[in-house]
PDB file of C-alpha atoms in Angstrom:
ATOM      1  CA  UNK A   1       0.101   6.242  15.962  1.00 88.00           C
ATOM      2  CA  UNK A   2       0.104   2.483  15.486  1.00 93.00           C
ATOM      3  CA  UNK A   3       3.538   1.098  14.691  1.00 95.00           C
ATOM      4  CA  UNK A   4       4.078  -2.162  12.858  1.00 97.00           C
ATOM      5  CA  UNK A   5       7.109  -4.412  13.059  1.00 98.00           C
ATOM      6  CA  UNK A   6       7.933  -7.450  10.968  1.00 98.00           C
ATOM      7  CA  UNK A   7      10.400 -10.256  11.408  1.00 98.00           C
ATOM      8  CA  UNK A   8      12.598 -11.363   9.955  1.00 97.00           C
ATOM      9  CA  UNK A   9      13.575  -8.469   7.691  1.00 97.00           C
ATOM     10  CA  UNK A  10      14.813 -10.992   5.163  1.00 97.00           C
ATOM     11  CA  UNK A  11      15.021 -14.725   4.750  1.00 97.00           C
ATOM     12  CA  UNK A  12      16.395 -17.280   2.365  1.00 97.00           C
ATOM     13  CA  UNK A  13      14.688 -20.639   1.951  1.00 97.00           C
ATOM     14  CA  UNK A  14      14.643 -23.577  -0.422  1.00 97.00           C
ATOM     15  CA  UNK A  15      11.902 -24.386  -2.893  1.00 97.00           C
ATOM     16  CA  UNK A  16       9.265 -26.398  -1.071  1.00 97.00           C
ATOM     17  CA  UNK A  17      10.115 -25.008   2.350  1.00 97.00           C
ATOM     18  CA  UNK A  18       7.524 -23.630   4.723  1.00 98.00           C
ATOM     19  CA  UNK A  19       8.097 -19.903   5.269  1.00 98.00           C
ATOM     20  CA  UNK A  20       6.699 -17.923   8.172  1.00 98.00           C
ATOM     21  CA  UNK A  21       6.721 -14.154   8.658  1.00 98.00           C
ATOM     22  CA  UNK A  22       5.472 -12.398  11.764  1.00 98.00           C
ATOM     23  CA  UNK A  23       3.967  -8.949  12.095  1.00 98.00           C
ATOM     24  CA  UNK A  24       3.385  -7.185  15.391  1.00 98.00           C
ATOM     25  CA  UNK A  25       1.285  -4.116  16.081  1.00 97.00           C
ATOM     26  CA  UNK A  26       2.074  -1.622  18.826  1.00 96.00           C
ATOM     27  CA  UNK A  27      -1.518  -1.894  20.081  1.00 96.00           C
ATOM     28  CA  UNK A  28      -4.534  -4.144  19.671  1.00 96.00           C
ATOM     29  CA  UNK A  29      -5.817  -3.921  16.091  1.00 95.00           C
ATOM     30  CA  UNK A  30      -8.261  -6.832  16.270  1.00 94.00           C
ATOM     31  CA  UNK A  31      -8.046  -8.534  12.861  1.00 94.00           C
ATOM     32  CA  UNK A  32      -7.617  -5.298  10.908  1.00 95.00           C
ATOM     33  CA  UNK A  33      -4.562  -6.502   9.059  1.00 97.00           C
ATOM     34  CA  UNK A  34      -3.741  -7.173   5.413  1.00 97.00           C
ATOM     35  CA  UNK A  35      -0.751  -8.770   3.679  1.00 98.00           C
ATOM     36  CA  UNK A  36       0.711  -7.641   0.359  1.00 98.00           C
ATOM     37  CA  UNK A  37       3.313  -9.106  -1.968  1.00 98.00           C
ATOM     38  CA  UNK A  38       5.604  -6.831  -3.950  1.00 98.00           C
ATOM     39  CA  UNK A  39       7.849  -8.193  -6.663  1.00 97.00           C
ATOM     40  CA  UNK A  40      10.836  -6.118  -7.813  1.00 93.00           C
ATOM     41  CA  UNK A  41       9.806  -3.163  -9.955  1.00 92.00           C
ATOM     42  CA  UNK A  42       6.111  -3.922  -9.525  1.00 96.00           C
ATOM     43  CA  UNK A  43       3.245  -2.515  -7.504  1.00 96.00           C
ATOM     44  CA  UNK A  44       2.123  -4.327  -4.358  1.00 97.00           C
ATOM     45  CA  UNK A  45      -0.535  -6.999  -4.682  1.00 97.00           C
ATOM     46  CA  UNK A  46      -3.102  -7.876  -2.037  1.00 96.00           C
ATOM     47  CA  UNK A  47      -2.813 -11.479  -0.820  1.00 97.00           C
ATOM     48  CA  UNK A  48      -4.610 -11.673   2.528  1.00 96.00           C
ATOM     49  CA  UNK A  49      -7.230  -9.374   4.059  1.00 95.00           C
ATOM     50  CA  UNK A  50      -8.719  -9.320   7.543  1.00 94.00           C
ATOM     51  CA  UNK A  51      -5.688 -11.247   8.818  1.00 96.00           C
ATOM     52  CA  UNK A  52      -6.729 -14.615   7.423  1.00 96.00           C
ATOM     53  CA  UNK A  53      -8.888 -14.250   4.309  1.00 94.00           C
ATOM     54  CA  UNK A  54      -7.331 -15.213   0.998  1.00 95.00           C
ATOM     55  CA  UNK A  55      -7.927 -12.732  -1.811  1.00 93.00           C
ATOM     56  CA  UNK A  56      -9.625 -14.232  -4.858  1.00 92.00           C
ATOM     57  CA  UNK A  57      -7.166 -15.852  -7.233  1.00 96.00           C
ATOM     58  CA  UNK A  58      -4.325 -16.097  -4.715  1.00 97.00           C
ATOM     59  CA  UNK A  59      -2.817 -19.600  -4.403  1.00 97.00           C
ATOM     60  CA  UNK A  60      -3.836 -21.548  -1.332  1.00 97.00           C
ATOM     61  CA  UNK A  61      -0.215 -22.032  -0.244  1.00 98.00           C
ATOM     62  CA  UNK A  62      -0.486 -18.524   1.186  1.00 98.00           C
ATOM     63  CA  UNK A  63      -2.238 -18.110   4.525  1.00 98.00           C
ATOM     64  CA  UNK A  64      -2.525 -15.708   7.417  1.00 98.00           C
ATOM     65  CA  UNK A  65      -3.524 -15.892  11.048  1.00 98.00           C
ATOM     66  CA  UNK A  66      -3.584 -13.891  14.244  1.00 97.00           C
ATOM     67  CA  UNK A  67      -5.490 -11.161  15.995  1.00 97.00           C
ATOM     68  CA  UNK A  68      -4.851  -8.452  18.519  1.00 97.00           C
ATOM     69  CA  UNK A  69      -1.187  -7.553  18.216  1.00 97.00           C
ATOM     70  CA  UNK A  70       0.449 -10.670  16.774  1.00 98.00           C
ATOM     71  CA  UNK A  71       0.009 -11.949  13.242  1.00 98.00           C
ATOM     72  CA  UNK A  72       1.588 -14.621  11.089  1.00 98.00           C
ATOM     73  CA  UNK A  73       1.897 -14.988   7.323  1.00 98.00           C
ATOM     74  CA  UNK A  74       2.813 -18.410   5.932  1.00 98.00           C
ATOM     75  CA  UNK A  75       3.824 -19.819   2.585  1.00 98.00           C
ATOM     76  CA  UNK A  76       3.293 -23.552   2.986  1.00 98.00           C
ATOM     77  CA  UNK A  77       5.578 -24.580   0.136  1.00 97.00           C
ATOM     78  CA  UNK A  78       7.835 -21.866  -1.269  1.00 98.00           C
ATOM     79  CA  UNK A  79       7.843 -21.552  -5.060  1.00 97.00           C
ATOM     80  CA  UNK A  80      10.330 -19.669  -7.253  1.00 96.00           C
ATOM     81  CA  UNK A  81       7.621 -17.163  -8.221  1.00 96.00           C
ATOM     82  CA  UNK A  82       7.144 -16.244  -4.546  1.00 97.00           C
ATOM     83  CA  UNK A  83      10.393 -14.285  -4.502  1.00 97.00           C
ATOM     84  CA  UNK A  84       9.228 -10.891  -3.315  1.00 98.00           C
ATOM     85  CA  UNK A  85       8.960  -8.556  -0.376  1.00 98.00           C
ATOM     86  CA  UNK A  86       5.937  -9.066   1.850  1.00 98.00           C
ATOM     87  CA  UNK A  87       4.287  -6.252   3.799  1.00 98.00           C
ATOM     88  CA  UNK A  88       1.665  -6.265   6.513  1.00 98.00           C
ATOM     89  CA  UNK A  89      -0.736  -3.303   6.720  1.00 97.00           C
ATOM     90  CA  UNK A  90      -2.948  -2.307   9.645  1.00 97.00           C
ATOM     91  CA  UNK A  91      -6.197  -0.430   9.180  1.00 95.00           C
ATOM     92  CA  UNK A  92      -7.412  -0.025  12.741  1.00 92.00           C
ATOM     93  CA  UNK A  93      -7.160   3.765  12.498  1.00 87.00           C
ATOM     94  CA  UNK A  94      -8.906   4.387   9.186  1.00 87.00           C
ATOM     95  CA  UNK A  95      -8.183   5.897   6.850  1.00 88.00           C
ATOM     96  CA  UNK A  96      -4.630   6.372   8.104  1.00 91.00           C
ATOM     97  CA  UNK A  97      -3.112   2.986   7.464  1.00 95.00           C
ATOM     98  CA  UNK A  98       0.379   1.831   8.376  1.00 96.00           C
ATOM     99  CA  UNK A  99       2.590  -0.680   6.620  1.00 97.00           C
ATOM    100  CA  UNK A 100       5.150  -2.900   8.239  1.00 98.00           C
ATOM    101  CA  UNK A 101       8.783  -2.496   7.135  1.00 98.00           C
ATOM    102  CA  UNK A 102       8.635  -5.560   4.903  1.00 98.00           C
ATOM    103  CA  UNK A 103      10.221  -9.007   4.727  1.00 98.00           C
ATOM    104  CA  UNK A 104      12.304  -9.886   1.698  1.00 98.00           C
ATOM    105  CA  UNK A 105      12.042 -13.537   0.689  1.00 98.00           C
ATOM    106  CA  UNK A 106      14.472 -15.205  -1.693  1.00 96.00           C
ATOM    107  CA  UNK A 107      15.539 -18.669  -2.727  1.00 95.00           C
ATOM    108  CA  UNK A 108      18.489 -20.375  -1.091  1.00 92.00           C
TER     109      UNK A 108
ATOM    110  CA  UNK B   1     -10.462  -4.404 -16.348  1.00 96.00           C
ATOM    111  CA  UNK B   2      -9.527  -2.045 -13.555  1.00 97.00           C
ATOM    112  CA  UNK B   3      -6.615   0.204 -14.466  1.00 98.00           C
ATOM    113  CA  UNK B   4      -4.842   2.967 -12.597  1.00 98.00           C
ATOM    114  CA  UNK B   5      -2.195   4.881 -14.518  1.00 98.00           C
ATOM    115  CA  UNK B   6      -0.037   7.474 -12.786  1.00 98.00           C
ATOM    116  CA  UNK B   7       1.793  10.280 -14.545  1.00 98.00           C
ATOM    117  CA  UNK B   8       3.538  13.527 -13.759  1.00 97.00           C
ATOM    118  CA  UNK B   9       6.653  12.302 -12.014  1.00 97.00           C
ATOM    119  CA  UNK B  10      10.100  13.610 -12.805  1.00 97.00           C
ATOM    120  CA  UNK B  11      13.141  15.466 -11.536  1.00 98.00           C
ATOM    121  CA  UNK B  12      12.494  18.600  -9.496  1.00 97.00           C
ATOM    122  CA  UNK B  13      14.724  20.819  -7.399  1.00 97.00           C
ATOM    123  CA  UNK B  14      14.315  21.078  -3.630  1.00 97.00           C
ATOM    124  CA  UNK B  15      11.595  23.577  -2.840  1.00 97.00           C
ATOM    125  CA  UNK B  16       9.915  22.959  -6.166  1.00 98.00           C
ATOM    126  CA  UNK B  17       6.475  21.657  -7.046  1.00 98.00           C
ATOM    127  CA  UNK B  18       5.035  18.793  -9.021  1.00 98.00           C
ATOM    128  CA  UNK B  19       1.524  17.552  -9.750  1.00 98.00           C
ATOM    129  CA  UNK B  20       0.867  13.853 -10.058  1.00 98.00           C
ATOM    130  CA  UNK B  21      -2.165  12.434 -11.819  1.00 98.00           C
ATOM    131  CA  UNK B  22      -3.790   9.020 -11.696  1.00 98.00           C
ATOM    132  CA  UNK B  23      -6.184   8.084 -14.482  1.00 98.00           C
ATOM    133  CA  UNK B  24      -8.703   5.441 -13.498  1.00 98.00           C
ATOM    134  CA  UNK B  25     -10.691   3.141 -15.768  1.00 98.00           C
ATOM    135  CA  UNK B  26     -12.652  -0.096 -15.638  1.00 98.00           C
ATOM    136  CA  UNK B  27     -14.697   0.774 -12.560  1.00 97.00           C
ATOM    137  CA  UNK B  28     -17.030   3.447 -11.215  1.00 97.00           C
ATOM    138  CA  UNK B  29     -14.362   5.838  -9.971  1.00 98.00           C
ATOM    139  CA  UNK B  30     -16.807   8.066  -8.098  1.00 97.00           C
ATOM    140  CA  UNK B  31     -17.791   5.162  -5.832  1.00 96.00           C
ATOM    141  CA  UNK B  32     -14.336   4.476  -4.427  1.00 97.00           C
ATOM    142  CA  UNK B  33     -12.032   6.016  -1.875  1.00 96.00           C
ATOM    143  CA  UNK B  34      -8.515   6.567  -3.176  1.00 98.00           C
ATOM    144  CA  UNK B  35      -5.060   6.851  -1.697  1.00 98.00           C
ATOM    145  CA  UNK B  36      -1.504   7.805  -2.560  1.00 98.00           C
ATOM    146  CA  UNK B  37       1.261   5.548  -1.252  1.00 98.00           C
ATOM    147  CA  UNK B  38       4.964   6.147  -1.823  1.00 98.00           C
ATOM    148  CA  UNK B  39       8.110   4.074  -1.708  1.00 98.00           C
ATOM    149  CA  UNK B  40      11.541   5.629  -1.386  1.00 98.00           C
ATOM    150  CA  UNK B  41      14.321   3.839  -3.308  1.00 96.00           C
ATOM    151  CA  UNK B  42      15.085   0.544  -1.604  1.00 95.00           C
ATOM    152  CA  UNK B  43      12.655   1.290   1.220  1.00 96.00           C
ATOM    153  CA  UNK B  44       9.205   0.175   2.338  1.00 97.00           C
ATOM    154  CA  UNK B  45       5.722   1.457   1.656  1.00 98.00           C
ATOM    155  CA  UNK B  46       4.501   4.706   3.213  1.00 98.00           C
ATOM    156  CA  UNK B  47       0.880   5.826   3.092  1.00 97.00           C
ATOM    157  CA  UNK B  48       0.731   9.480   1.995  1.00 98.00           C
ATOM    158  CA  UNK B  49      -2.860  10.628   1.607  1.00 98.00           C
ATOM    159  CA  UNK B  50      -6.517   9.578   1.421  1.00 97.00           C
ATOM    160  CA  UNK B  51      -9.568  11.068  -0.236  1.00 97.00           C
ATOM    161  CA  UNK B  52     -13.157   9.915   0.116  1.00 96.00           C
ATOM    162  CA  UNK B  53     -15.272   9.020  -2.895  1.00 96.00           C
ATOM    163  CA  UNK B  54     -16.908  12.450  -2.995  1.00 97.00           C
ATOM    164  CA  UNK B  55     -13.711  14.312  -2.149  1.00 96.00           C
ATOM    165  CA  UNK B  56     -15.210  15.763   1.000  1.00 97.00           C
ATOM    166  CA  UNK B  57     -12.921  13.928   3.450  1.00 96.00           C
ATOM    167  CA  UNK B  58      -9.165  14.107   3.181  1.00 97.00           C
ATOM    168  CA  UNK B  59      -6.286  12.904   5.345  1.00 96.00           C
ATOM    169  CA  UNK B  60      -2.507  13.248   5.096  1.00 97.00           C
ATOM    170  CA  UNK B  61       0.504  11.638   6.673  1.00 96.00           C
ATOM    171  CA  UNK B  62       2.294  13.991   9.060  1.00 96.00           C
ATOM    172  CA  UNK B  63       5.343  13.899   6.779  1.00 97.00           C
ATOM    173  CA  UNK B  64       3.491  15.704   3.967  1.00 98.00           C
ATOM    174  CA  UNK B  65       0.800  17.687   5.805  1.00 97.00           C
ATOM    175  CA  UNK B  66       0.777  21.329   4.748  1.00 97.00           C
ATOM    176  CA  UNK B  67       2.852  20.636   1.624  1.00 98.00           C
ATOM    177  CA  UNK B  68       0.810  18.120  -0.385  1.00 98.00           C
ATOM    178  CA  UNK B  69      -2.789  18.409  -1.557  1.00 98.00           C
ATOM    179  CA  UNK B  70      -4.879  15.487  -2.737  1.00 98.00           C
ATOM    180  CA  UNK B  71      -7.876  16.043  -4.986  1.00 98.00           C
ATOM    181  CA  UNK B  72     -10.049  14.217  -7.465  1.00 98.00           C
ATOM    182  CA  UNK B  73     -12.242  14.946 -10.459  1.00 98.00           C
ATOM    183  CA  UNK B  74     -14.923  12.278 -10.663  1.00 98.00           C
ATOM    184  CA  UNK B  75     -16.127  13.594 -14.020  1.00 98.00           C
ATOM    185  CA  UNK B  76     -12.655  12.926 -15.428  1.00 98.00           C
ATOM    186  CA  UNK B  77     -12.037   9.700 -13.458  1.00 98.00           C
ATOM    187  CA  UNK B  78      -8.850  11.209 -12.149  1.00 98.00           C
ATOM    188  CA  UNK B  79      -6.951  11.516  -8.879  1.00 98.00           C
ATOM    189  CA  UNK B  80      -4.301  14.151  -8.243  1.00 98.00           C
ATOM    190  CA  UNK B  81      -1.513  14.938  -5.819  1.00 98.00           C
ATOM    191  CA  UNK B  82      -0.164  18.470  -5.786  1.00 98.00           C
ATOM    192  CA  UNK B  83       3.248  18.425  -4.132  1.00 98.00           C
ATOM    193  CA  UNK B  84       4.813  21.713  -3.030  1.00 98.00           C
ATOM    194  CA  UNK B  85       7.950  22.595  -1.070  1.00 98.00           C
ATOM    195  CA  UNK B  86       9.491  19.314  -2.121  1.00 98.00           C
ATOM    196  CA  UNK B  87      12.381  17.891  -0.146  1.00 98.00           C
ATOM    197  CA  UNK B  88      15.026  15.294  -0.916  1.00 98.00           C
ATOM    198  CA  UNK B  89      13.202  12.875   1.390  1.00 97.00           C
ATOM    199  CA  UNK B  90      10.143  13.059  -0.858  1.00 98.00           C
ATOM    200  CA  UNK B  91      12.078  11.171  -3.524  1.00 98.00           C
ATOM    201  CA  UNK B  92      10.070   8.010  -4.141  1.00 98.00           C
ATOM    202  CA  UNK B  93       7.860   6.073  -6.474  1.00 98.00           C
ATOM    203  CA  UNK B  94       4.322   7.310  -5.930  1.00 98.00           C
ATOM    204  CA  UNK B  95       1.456   4.856  -6.338  1.00 98.00           C
ATOM    205  CA  UNK B  96      -2.242   5.568  -6.469  1.00 98.00           C
ATOM    206  CA  UNK B  97      -4.272   2.812  -4.864  1.00 98.00           C
ATOM    207  CA  UNK B  98      -7.975   2.080  -4.816  1.00 98.00           C
ATOM    208  CA  UNK B  99      -9.447   1.295  -1.408  1.00 96.00           C
ATOM    209  CA  UNK B 100     -12.247  -1.199  -1.025  1.00 94.00           C
ATOM    210  CA  UNK B 101     -14.295  -1.029   2.151  1.00 87.00           C
ATOM    211  CA  UNK B 102     -17.199  -3.300   2.955  1.00 80.00           C
ATOM    212  CA  UNK B 103     -18.453  -5.248   5.968  1.00 81.00           C
ATOM    213  CA  UNK B 104     -15.650  -3.818   8.052  1.00 79.00           C
ATOM    214  CA  UNK B 105     -12.981  -4.972   5.639  1.00 88.00           C
ATOM    215  CA  UNK B 106     -10.616  -2.407   4.170  1.00 92.00           C
ATOM    216  CA  UNK B 107      -7.784  -2.986   1.744  1.00 95.00           C
ATOM    217  CA  UNK B 108      -6.052  -1.570  -1.293  1.00 96.00           C
ATOM    218  CA  UNK B 109      -7.177  -3.925  -4.034  1.00 94.00           C
ATOM    219  CA  UNK B 110      -5.801  -2.149  -7.108  1.00 96.00           C
ATOM    220  CA  UNK B 111      -2.591  -0.173  -7.524  1.00 98.00           C
ATOM    221  CA  UNK B 112      -1.102   1.785 -10.378  1.00 98.00           C
ATOM    222  CA  UNK B 113       2.352   1.067 -11.757  1.00 96.00           C
ATOM    223  CA  UNK B 114       3.811   4.076  -9.974  1.00 97.00           C
ATOM    224  CA  UNK B 115       5.537   7.267 -11.054  1.00 98.00           C
ATOM    225  CA  UNK B 116       9.013   8.256  -9.882  1.00 98.00           C
ATOM    226  CA  UNK B 117       9.583  11.616  -8.242  1.00 98.00           C
ATOM    227  CA  UNK B 118      13.191  12.653  -7.753  1.00 98.00           C
ATOM    228  CA  UNK B 119      13.978  15.736  -5.696  1.00 98.00           C
ATOM    229  CA  UNK B 120      17.537  16.818  -6.289  1.00 96.00           C
ATOM    230  CA  UNK B 121      19.588  19.821  -7.241  1.00 95.00           C
TER     231      UNK B 121
END
């Protein structure tokens, strides 16, 4: 099974800060990685697919990069509405996907 | 507008059973693969089960294999999860999620609001 790790598990940043989250796969997954945002009490929402492609309607301050085993998710300028938990998801072994443990982002 | 609405959650004793439903609307349900994903209180997301658009291909997470059964009724635009031999560790919010797959891309683009299953005596 492919295991996913994320770091940090939580972070606190100021409005306008650049925020970076990393996601690592236990084996090469090419670019088969998505990023989701989950706000408290809500369902997850797709932000990034295929490691670096922005889902339609998602603000351009969100971006993703990486391939193989190491991936990065960035918020270029943190906004109050970005308070959420962010999850990576691998789909190299379809249809059995795996989510990372999540990174909780809040405002300092 | 795409909508997925789960129902059927509730409180059940250990060893009991529950059947979750997910009513789909706003898209051609029979054309899409579907999944169940759960989230234990305060925890992360865990994929539970997958069913192909026709219902002919099914997969389960090891944690639920042999106890849960996924099914769908394309005529009723509905997805189901029959959960038997429930354990305390099955306590979670259960989401149905639509999978989109094209040109090698695969992601869950629509999710329901979730239904809470609590397994406790």
